[in-house]
Amino acid sequence: MNFDRRRYLERVKERESGSPVFKNCFFAYLFGGGICALGQLLLSLYLFWGLSERDAGTLVTVTLIFLSACLTGIGVFDSIARIAGAGTLVPVTGFANAVVSPALDNKSEGLVTGVGAKIFTVAGPVLLYATLSGALYGVILYVVRLFL
Amino acid sequence: MRKVIRFSDPVSIYARASAVGKTEYDGPLGALFDFHDGTDRFGADTWEKSEESLSLAVLNFALARAGESQDEIDLLFAGDLQNQCVASSSGCGTLGIPYCGLYGACSTSGEGLLLASLALAAAPSLSRAAVVTTSHNAAAERQFRLPLEYGGQRSPTAQWTATAGGAFLLCRSSEPFAPPSAPRIVACLPGRALDSGVTDGANMGAAMAPAAADTILRYFSLTGESPSDFDRIVTGDLGAEGSALLSELLRDNGLDLRGRHRDCGVLLFDPLKADVHAGGSGCGCSASVLSALFLPALERKELRRVLFLATGALMSPSCLLQGESIRGIAPLIVLESGKTGGDK
Amino acid sequence: MLGAPLDYLFAFLVGGLVCLLAQLLIDLTKLTPARILVVYVVLGVFLGAVGLFEPLADFAGCGITVPLIGFGGNVARGVREAVSETGLLGALTGGLSAASGGTAAALCFGYLVALVCHSKPKHP
């Protein structure tokens, strides 16, 4: 067979006209903005109930994570995310789904060896790089302050 | 070694069975399958066991259709997508038939039919062989991709692992019990593991198309036949993307399939009703469509000669992450309709 | 009583924009969602470190704090406070302490959901 791998890969790439970018972006904006606006509503509510700014912020995160966990549990989150794309991925809802879905999925392999061992398979990188970059920032901050 | 293997005593597919899950049943071929499970669970509590149960049930269905018991089958070739082919060994393998597990990714149906034919042709002491292949969407997603409830968007070139299974019972056509009308495997050509260069795990069609083109071109150049000698040239699961690439590759080499090409992955789903992107895939995809659509058409003599190439993307998630490209494979078998009614 | 209407508008507009940028990265580059989340969380830490996170959060509220950038911003804030209090050790203790609410919530709810629910087959 006359097969030029490089030309073939170019052809494969050309054919990948790809995702409906405009539609995806529209829904990402709509859902992403909507989730943030919902967060804002929760924040106002918690502040109104007399929580401190910081506690209210944390509680907003916890509430959104709780909602995402429930939606993941009843099997709705993935259907919404198929439309919303980055709109549900990037808010903390996506982090929650990334933790809950492997936990749920690996339940059949045991509560320690399944749920426990697999719970961070998807969300692990986020936690790792958040911690790592935070620690790096801390060291730099400490060193800079030594000389100021 | 690089010759087309012709069977002087062709191998008859004397019984067949097919089964699918919900999405496949809701597709355009839904009514043709022998049975389905709307819950995709096939009576089991985990997805891995569901596929085992599917594998066993589809072989039992074929045995019942032939009116035979498992004790009459001399050799079983079976495969699926799970590690160590557990769906097969713990599924149809539990019937106690001497068993060979196969791992040819989505090409396993073709690989199994090819090997079973070779075994029957080579060993006169064997009289009956069975081939079973299955795939289960949920089990495959768990093993190869992401958790089922993970919310993500699939790439437009991605394919949908079918929840499906097919079983075939084979014997030499000279055996007295072989029904004369049964479709026959008259020749075969093993595929070559061909490096596609594709490193995108979400574009299996592109990874398999060069292997399919390679086998087709080798077959026609070795035999001197042309696509017009066949009513259909059926590929396993190239999907829409892979099918288009296949016809471009063949055109580069001066071959035009002239509307005879069909792809099981494209046929299995209605793209307007199910958002499966480029089409179906998985060991069960080609097996179930061959069993439910093309074999009956050969039995009814609506089709006389069919070239069937199951296609497989030999993909390991670890090797893919390590930057290796995906090799494709496409074993070929030549199917002809049986010999009743005085024709041929 | 429940905040100014403009707060909601800015949260929606900025939050949507943050998600739209991620969607563009997914669709137009070969960046996988996992990598984008990592980029966003590190970006949050960076914005916090250079002192841009707080002004942005004051302006856009949940439009900045709810996306994963907020997770990173929280980590940076925690580290800064902990380094001020305990010195170098704070570089290790501050980040996860500040992010502990969300992380613990995800883990606990994840466990509970896994106990109660079953994963369902996907039907496209």
XYZ file of C-alpha atoms in Angstrom:
616
model
C 0.000 0.000 0.000
C 1.135 3.456 -0.832
C 0.844 5.072 2.611
C 2.556 8.305 3.564
C 2.090 8.587 7.321
C 2.847 12.272 7.520
C 0.440 13.150 4.765
C -2.158 10.901 6.333
C -1.876 12.658 9.692
C -2.245 16.035 7.979
C -5.362 14.741 6.300
C -6.723 13.420 9.596
C -6.123 16.834 11.144
C -7.769 18.645 8.234
C -10.865 16.484 8.533
C -11.152 17.259 12.234
C -13.273 20.278 11.413
C -14.071 19.832 15.021
C -16.478 20.856 17.670
C -19.296 23.346 17.144
C -17.206 26.070 18.792
C -19.792 28.830 18.692
C -22.565 26.709 20.179
C -20.226 25.257 22.825
C -19.018 28.729 23.819
C -22.556 30.068 24.022
C -23.655 27.326 26.413
C -20.382 27.490 28.361
C -20.984 31.208 28.912
C -24.639 30.729 29.794
C -24.158 27.854 32.251
C -20.870 29.159 33.653
C -22.266 32.648 34.164
C -25.484 31.189 35.550
C -23.649 29.079 38.134
C -21.598 32.114 39.219
C -24.769 34.209 39.493
C -26.327 31.438 41.577
C -23.226 31.562 43.754
C -23.701 35.315 44.101
C -27.310 34.791 45.188
C -26.230 32.232 47.799
C -23.499 34.584 48.987
C -25.970 37.447 49.458
C -28.302 35.093 51.282
C -25.621 33.842 53.677
C -24.390 37.401 54.307
C -27.993 38.415 54.987
C -28.194 35.595 57.511
C -25.287 37.181 59.325
C -22.351 35.026 58.300
C -18.930 36.618 57.984
C -17.686 37.374 54.498
C -15.212 34.504 54.625
C -17.605 31.932 56.075
C -20.280 32.914 53.585
C -17.798 32.424 50.723
C -16.848 28.977 51.998
C -20.475 28.042 52.459
C -21.231 29.072 48.856
C -18.521 26.666 47.687
C -19.831 23.919 49.955
C -23.394 24.446 48.744
C -22.433 24.298 45.076
C -20.369 21.166 45.745
C -23.327 19.602 47.536
C -25.641 20.363 44.605
C -23.136 18.948 42.102
C -22.657 15.825 44.206
C -26.428 15.246 44.282
C -26.791 15.842 40.542
C -23.889 13.470 39.908
C -25.465 10.864 42.171
C -28.807 10.880 40.393
C -27.042 10.728 37.039
C -28.016 14.182 35.762
C -24.711 16.038 35.959
C -23.122 14.330 32.948
C -26.193 15.095 30.827
C -26.021 18.796 31.735
C -22.254 18.884 31.248
C -22.573 17.430 27.763
C -24.287 20.687 26.788
C -22.611 23.088 29.203
C -19.025 21.935 28.601
C -16.629 24.281 30.358
C -19.669 26.018 31.880
C -19.959 23.236 34.469
C -16.325 22.101 34.316
C -14.591 25.304 35.369
C -16.763 26.380 38.314
C -16.249 24.424 41.519
C -19.117 22.207 40.281
C -16.644 20.543 37.907
C -14.217 19.861 40.750
C -17.041 18.300 42.770
C -18.124 16.125 39.856
C -14.509 15.066 39.306
C -14.334 13.858 42.926
C -17.805 12.319 43.175
C -17.941 10.464 39.845
C -14.950 8.149 40.383
C -16.073 7.532 43.980
C -19.479 6.454 42.719
C -18.071 4.521 39.809
C -15.650 2.438 41.846
C -18.022 1.576 44.661
C -18.252 -1.960 43.263
C -14.529 -2.404 43.989
C -14.891 -1.730 47.699
C -15.128 1.270 50.022
C -11.374 1.443 50.640
C -9.786 -0.099 47.540
C -12.459 1.279 45.208
C -14.002 4.503 46.484
C -11.038 5.412 48.657
C -8.262 4.651 46.229
C -9.949 6.083 43.159
C -11.623 9.203 44.533
C -8.785 11.510 43.417
C -8.048 9.887 40.060
C -9.654 12.774 38.167
C -9.419 15.687 40.618
C -5.979 14.784 41.968
C -4.032 16.963 39.515
C -5.997 20.074 40.562
C -5.273 19.495 44.215
C -1.629 18.662 43.569
C -0.892 21.710 41.467
C -2.871 24.030 43.717
C -0.844 22.824 46.717
C 2.426 22.846 44.826
C 2.036 26.330 43.378
C 0.788 27.568 46.772
C 3.869 26.167 48.512
C 6.137 27.687 45.885
C 4.448 31.038 46.388
C 4.913 30.680 50.149
C 8.634 30.024 49.815
C 9.116 32.946 47.436
C 7.072 35.174 49.721
C 9.149 34.126 52.737
C 12.446 34.732 50.975
C 11.322 38.086 49.578
C 10.185 39.216 52.996
C 13.595 38.304 54.467
C 15.163 40.930 52.274
C 12.519 43.616 52.617
C 2.442 -16.109 4.925
C 1.029 -13.230 2.947
C -1.366 -15.331 0.936
C -5.103 -15.362 0.923
C -6.212 -18.512 2.700
C -8.883 -20.321 0.696
C -10.907 -23.137 2.217
C -11.402 -26.095 -0.111
C -14.168 -27.104 2.282
C -15.749 -23.757 3.188
C -16.816 -23.137 6.758
C -20.561 -22.713 7.354
C -21.931 -20.323 9.945
C -24.825 -22.594 10.847
C -26.214 -20.620 13.762
C -25.902 -17.059 15.025
C -27.233 -14.807 17.761
C -27.051 -11.122 18.594
C -27.920 -9.038 21.631
C -27.720 -5.337 22.429
C -28.326 -2.739 25.119
C -30.777 0.139 25.142
C -29.102 2.718 22.899
C -28.399 0.074 20.245
C -31.952 -1.279 20.478
C -33.275 2.245 19.939
C -31.106 2.528 16.820
C -32.106 1.818 13.210
C -31.292 -1.920 13.470
C -33.021 -2.383 16.835
C -35.729 -4.780 15.671
C -33.217 -7.117 13.992
C -31.346 -8.179 17.124
C -32.345 -11.403 18.827
C -32.726 -9.888 22.284
C -31.882 -6.767 24.265
C -31.854 -5.443 27.810
C -33.298 -1.964 28.262
C -31.308 -1.504 31.484
C -27.959 -2.574 29.930
C -27.432 -4.707 33.064
C -28.314 -8.159 31.719
C -29.306 -9.148 35.234
C -25.979 -8.377 36.883
C -25.051 -5.812 39.543
C -21.750 -4.551 38.092
C -20.980 -3.541 34.514
C -18.209 -6.101 34.195
C -20.576 -8.865 35.234
C -23.236 -7.459 32.898
C -20.911 -8.087 30.001
C -20.137 -11.598 31.278
C -23.832 -12.285 31.453
C -24.332 -10.879 27.930
C -21.524 -13.081 26.620
C -23.065 -16.207 28.128
C -26.612 -15.350 27.069
C -25.737 -14.673 23.454
C -23.919 -18.024 23.098
C -26.792 -19.833 24.780
C -29.187 -18.177 22.331
C -27.159 -19.414 19.364
C -26.987 -22.923 20.844
C -30.751 -22.937 21.404
C -31.327 -21.776 17.848
C -29.205 -24.657 16.567
C -30.894 -27.051 18.971
C -27.529 -28.098 20.353
C -25.940 -28.317 23.769
C -22.607 -26.852 24.782
C -21.155 -30.382 24.962
C -21.352 -30.665 21.198
C -19.086 -27.650 20.622
C -15.427 -28.635 20.403
C -13.742 -25.266 20.583
C -14.684 -21.751 21.625
C -12.966 -18.572 20.443
C -14.148 -15.558 22.401
C -12.996 -12.061 23.245
C -14.016 -8.682 24.591
C -12.399 -5.414 25.670
C -11.870 -6.120 29.355
C -8.550 -7.004 30.952
C -7.653 -10.661 30.311
C -10.958 -10.940 28.398
C -12.791 -11.706 31.644
C -16.195 -11.057 30.115
C -15.550 -14.033 27.827
C -13.783 -16.387 30.228
C -16.295 -15.707 33.011
C -19.171 -15.438 30.543
C -19.456 -17.899 27.676
C -16.271 -19.566 28.943
C -18.177 -20.967 31.917
C -20.005 -23.471 29.690
C -16.964 -25.725 29.853
C -16.168 -25.625 26.126
C -12.398 -25.674 25.467
C -11.690 -21.967 25.230
C -9.246 -19.632 23.491
C -9.460 -16.009 24.639
C -8.847 -13.425 21.945
C -7.800 -9.824 22.198
C -8.049 -7.984 18.910
C -9.801 -4.888 20.243
C -12.846 -4.202 18.063
C -11.569 -6.599 15.387
C -12.079 -9.612 17.646
C -15.197 -10.835 15.808
C -13.278 -11.106 12.540
C -10.229 -12.538 14.278
C -12.383 -15.184 15.953
C -14.195 -16.184 12.754
C -10.865 -16.361 10.949
C -9.180 -18.511 13.616
C -12.190 -20.784 14.060
C -12.296 -21.365 10.291
C -8.581 -22.147 10.252
C -8.995 -24.549 13.166
C -11.887 -26.374 11.502
C -9.987 -26.566 8.215
C -6.820 -27.815 9.874
C -8.240 -30.320 12.354
C -10.735 -32.866 11.036
C -11.260 -34.098 14.612
C -13.019 -30.828 15.399
C -16.554 -30.720 14.141
C -18.039 -27.594 15.670
C -16.538 -24.295 16.825
C -18.138 -21.263 18.406
C -17.121 -17.597 18.211
C -18.432 -15.066 20.736
C -17.481 -11.410 21.085
C -18.982 -8.745 23.295
C -18.466 -5.171 24.379
C -20.229 -3.122 27.040
C -20.230 0.646 26.976
C -20.161 1.104 30.743
C -17.412 -1.482 31.312
C -15.301 0.000 28.506
C -15.770 3.598 29.671
C -14.655 2.570 33.146
C -11.606 0.708 31.918
C -10.407 3.007 29.151
C -11.866 6.447 29.668
C -13.541 8.265 32.534
C -16.054 7.470 35.260
C -19.583 7.065 33.923
C -20.981 10.056 35.775
C -18.085 12.352 34.878
C -19.407 15.367 33.019
C -17.385 15.957 29.912
C -17.866 16.648 26.249
C -16.766 14.026 23.746
C -14.698 14.935 20.738
C -16.614 14.955 17.418
C -14.367 12.145 16.145
C -14.986 9.973 19.217
C -16.883 6.724 18.833
C -19.354 5.061 21.119
C -18.482 1.626 22.482
C -21.568 -0.437 21.753
C -23.239 -2.558 24.394
C -23.629 -5.550 22.148
C -22.640 -9.135 21.571
C -22.643 -11.667 18.774
C -22.274 -15.444 18.747
C -21.599 -17.695 15.769
C -21.543 -21.497 15.463
C -19.306 -22.854 12.738
C -18.682 -26.186 11.041
C -17.229 -27.440 7.757
C -19.874 -27.158 5.052
C -19.300 -30.808 4.110
C -20.600 -31.979 7.508
C -23.969 -33.748 7.136
C -25.556 -31.502 9.756
C -24.461 -28.278 8.029
C -27.574 -26.584 6.658
C -27.020 -26.022 2.922
C -28.479 -22.504 3.147
C -26.010 -21.362 5.824
C -23.604 -18.583 4.784
C -20.027 -19.759 4.272
C -16.596 -18.435 4.953
C -14.720 -19.315 1.755
C -11.488 -17.426 2.297
C -9.698 -15.217 4.766
C -6.756 -12.874 4.995
C -5.244 -11.988 8.398
C -4.613 -8.323 9.061
C -1.311 -6.652 9.850
C -0.764 -4.488 12.920
C -0.234 -1.214 11.105
C 1.037 1.957 12.767
C -1.412 4.698 11.872
C 0.666 7.427 13.483
C -2.511 8.614 15.216
C -1.955 9.583 18.860
C -5.478 10.836 19.565
C -7.379 8.259 21.614
C -10.613 9.966 20.603
C -10.080 9.290 16.908
C -10.112 5.504 16.600
C -11.544 5.646 13.098
C -8.400 7.400 11.875
C -6.265 4.853 13.738
C -7.989 1.914 12.022
C -8.529 3.188 8.471
C -4.945 2.526 7.233
C -5.087 -1.089 8.485
C -8.421 -1.625 6.738
C -7.074 -0.095 3.526
C -3.978 -2.292 3.776
C -5.972 -5.516 4.079
C -8.422 -4.565 1.314
C -5.640 -3.598 -1.087
C -3.663 -6.751 -0.307
C -6.743 -8.882 -0.862
C -7.573 -7.414 -4.251
C -3.986 -7.415 -5.450
C -3.421 -11.035 -4.319
C -6.646 -12.374 -5.831
C -7.046 -10.167 -8.875
C -10.664 -9.660 -7.862
C -12.294 -6.245 -7.793
C -14.911 -4.601 -5.588
C -17.541 -5.322 -8.218
C -17.143 -9.031 -7.399
C -18.812 -8.282 -4.069
C -22.273 -7.090 -3.134
C -21.003 -5.448 0.026
C -17.660 -4.581 1.536
C -18.363 -4.358 5.246
C -15.994 -2.813 7.772
C -16.359 -3.272 11.508
C -16.348 0.082 13.206
C -14.459 2.743 11.319
C -17.314 5.122 12.013
C -18.045 8.135 9.844
C -14.547 9.551 10.238
C -12.688 6.311 9.531
C -14.969 5.412 6.616
C -14.242 8.703 4.885
C -10.503 8.260 5.490
C -10.656 4.679 4.179
C -12.192 5.724 0.897
C -9.589 8.488 0.516
C -6.754 6.029 1.228
C -8.166 3.536 -1.258
C -8.610 6.243 -3.885
C -4.944 7.202 -3.423
C -4.165 3.612 -4.356
C -6.531 3.534 -7.301
C -9.393 1.596 -5.747
C -12.987 2.738 -5.603
C -15.495 0.724 -3.584
C -18.318 2.214 -5.691
C -21.001 2.520 -3.064
C -20.505 -1.045 -1.868
C -18.943 -0.051 1.412
C -20.960 -0.294 4.641
C -19.663 0.238 8.172
C -21.248 -1.533 11.155
C -20.392 1.398 13.449
C -22.258 3.791 11.160
C -25.229 1.428 10.718
C -25.735 0.711 14.420
C -26.853 4.188 15.505
C -28.989 6.966 14.102
C -26.790 10.067 14.462
C -29.865 12.278 14.649
C -31.366 10.355 17.556
C -28.269 9.287 19.497
C -25.409 11.722 19.997
C -22.743 9.086 19.353
C -20.526 11.396 17.278
C -18.582 9.333 14.703
C -20.490 6.067 15.280
C -20.347 2.832 17.226
C -17.326 0.717 18.108
C -16.365 -2.201 20.324
C -16.031 -5.959 19.859
C -19.800 -6.345 19.948
C -20.507 -3.732 17.296
C -19.385 -5.628 14.199
C -20.374 -8.990 15.717
C -23.965 -7.974 16.396
C -24.438 -6.179 13.071
C -22.915 -9.083 11.115
C -25.126 -11.487 12.996
C -28.341 -9.478 12.773
C -28.054 -7.787 9.377
C -25.527 -9.289 6.957
C -25.756 -13.013 7.763
C -29.567 -13.043 7.428
C -29.236 -11.184 4.109
C -26.780 -13.858 2.949
C -29.169 -16.570 4.158
C -32.011 -14.972 2.185
C -29.637 -14.579 -0.758
C -30.285 -10.856 -0.960
C -26.506 -10.695 -0.795
C -24.303 -13.322 -2.445
C -20.744 -12.307 -1.656
C -19.662 -10.094 1.200
C -16.176 -8.998 2.179
C -16.155 -8.575 5.960
C -13.333 -6.744 7.707
C -13.574 -6.313 11.428
C -11.395 -3.371 12.417
C -9.544 -2.879 15.681
C -7.616 -0.023 17.265
C -4.970 -1.730 19.412
C -4.924 1.016 22.006
C -3.465 1.014 25.494
C -4.291 4.112 27.561
C -0.865 3.973 29.248
C 1.106 3.705 26.007
C -1.000 6.481 24.518
C -0.125 8.787 27.422
C 3.516 7.804 26.920
C 3.261 9.194 23.406
C 2.991 5.986 21.390
C 0.730 6.019 18.376
C -2.124 3.576 17.864
C -1.816 0.524 15.647
C -4.829 -0.674 13.751
C -5.673 -4.167 12.550
C -8.245 -5.503 10.110
C -8.627 -9.243 9.531
C -10.680 -10.092 6.453
C -13.086 -12.922 5.715
C -14.964 -13.632 2.498
C -18.572 -14.643 3.041
C -20.779 -16.286 0.449
C -24.390 -17.331 0.637
C -25.237 -21.023 0.934
C -26.067 -23.419 -1.853
C -29.770 -24.181 -1.857
C -32.236 -23.592 -4.668
C -29.900 -24.912 -7.346
C -27.998 -21.701 -7.836
C -24.239 -21.327 -7.960
C -31.497 43.274 50.868
C -29.856 40.525 48.822
C -27.074 42.537 47.250
C -27.109 44.935 44.328
C -28.421 43.763 40.947
C -25.109 44.849 39.465
C -23.300 42.216 41.593
C -25.281 39.484 39.869
C -24.655 40.980 36.461
C -20.898 41.161 36.993
C -20.804 37.658 38.467
C -22.656 36.354 35.421
C -20.619 38.286 32.862
C -17.179 37.574 34.321
C -17.967 33.979 35.343
C -19.337 33.281 31.874
C -16.260 34.805 30.284
C -13.927 32.664 32.389
C -15.828 29.542 31.258
C -15.942 30.680 27.639
C -12.155 31.048 27.586
C -11.810 27.505 28.912
C -14.230 26.228 26.281
C -12.170 27.914 23.571
C -9.052 26.226 24.941
C -10.813 22.835 24.870
C -12.222 23.223 21.372
C -9.372 24.999 19.620
C -6.299 23.507 21.259
C -5.478 19.939 22.200
C -5.599 20.835 25.913
C -7.629 18.237 27.790
C -10.137 19.382 30.433
C -7.865 18.046 33.208
C -5.005 20.258 31.998
C -7.273 23.271 31.740
C -8.408 22.836 35.328
C -4.776 22.667 36.409
C -3.986 25.809 34.399
C -6.927 27.625 35.982
C -6.106 26.685 39.538
C -2.442 27.645 39.081
C -3.570 30.887 37.442
C -5.653 31.550 40.550
C -2.617 31.069 42.789
C -0.612 33.355 40.512
C -3.275 36.076 40.528
C -3.403 35.818 44.311
C 0.376 35.978 44.569
C 0.700 39.141 42.468
C -2.190 40.741 44.313
C -4.694 40.788 41.470
C -7.079 38.184 42.820
C -8.655 40.273 45.570
C -9.429 43.298 43.370
C -10.902 41.016 40.733
C -12.998 39.230 43.347
C -14.206 42.550 44.722
C -15.356 43.502 41.258
C -16.822 40.241 39.958
C -17.652 38.452 43.232
C -18.625 34.863 42.560
C -17.745 35.343 38.888
C -14.137 34.920 40.017
C -14.427 32.989 43.272
C -16.723 30.197 42.039
C -14.565 29.109 39.058
C -11.450 27.109 39.952
C -9.461 30.353 39.803
C -11.123 31.068 43.152
C -9.779 27.807 44.541
C -6.276 28.953 43.580
C -6.893 32.453 44.910
C -7.948 30.975 48.234
C -4.797 28.875 48.387
C -2.639 31.953 47.751
C -4.449 33.934 50.427
C -4.070 31.088 52.915
C -0.365 30.765 52.183
C 0.199 34.511 52.532
C -1.553 34.645 55.897
C 0.168 31.522 57.179
C 3.629 32.731 56.132
C 2.946 36.005 57.960
C 1.973 34.099 61.094
C 4.351 31.147 61.216
C 7.077 31.887 58.712
C 8.340 29.341 56.227
C 6.171 26.539 57.625
C 3.169 28.529 56.450
C 4.133 27.781 52.849
C 3.072 24.206 53.552
C 0.195 24.720 55.965
C -1.556 27.720 54.465
C -2.684 26.421 51.096
C -4.613 23.323 52.031
C -6.073 24.985 55.158
C -7.616 27.709 53.042
C -8.933 25.190 50.521
C -10.059 22.703 53.144
C -13.750 23.642 53.078
C -14.261 22.807 49.439
C -11.975 19.791 49.440
C -13.527 18.237 52.528
C -17.025 18.929 51.204
C -16.218 17.236 47.889
C -14.708 14.218 49.666
C -17.498 13.808 52.217
C -20.367 14.352 49.794
C -18.581 12.144 47.285
C -18.399 9.348 49.812
C -22.023 9.751 50.840
C -23.206 9.800 47.234
C -21.143 6.689 46.517
C -22.843 4.955 49.443
C -26.351 5.896 48.405
C -26.345 5.984 44.583
C -25.389 3.690 41.705
C -23.737 4.724 38.476
C -26.106 4.606 35.542
C -25.479 3.590 31.967
C -24.888 6.437 29.534
C -27.338 6.873 26.708
C -26.207 9.443 24.175
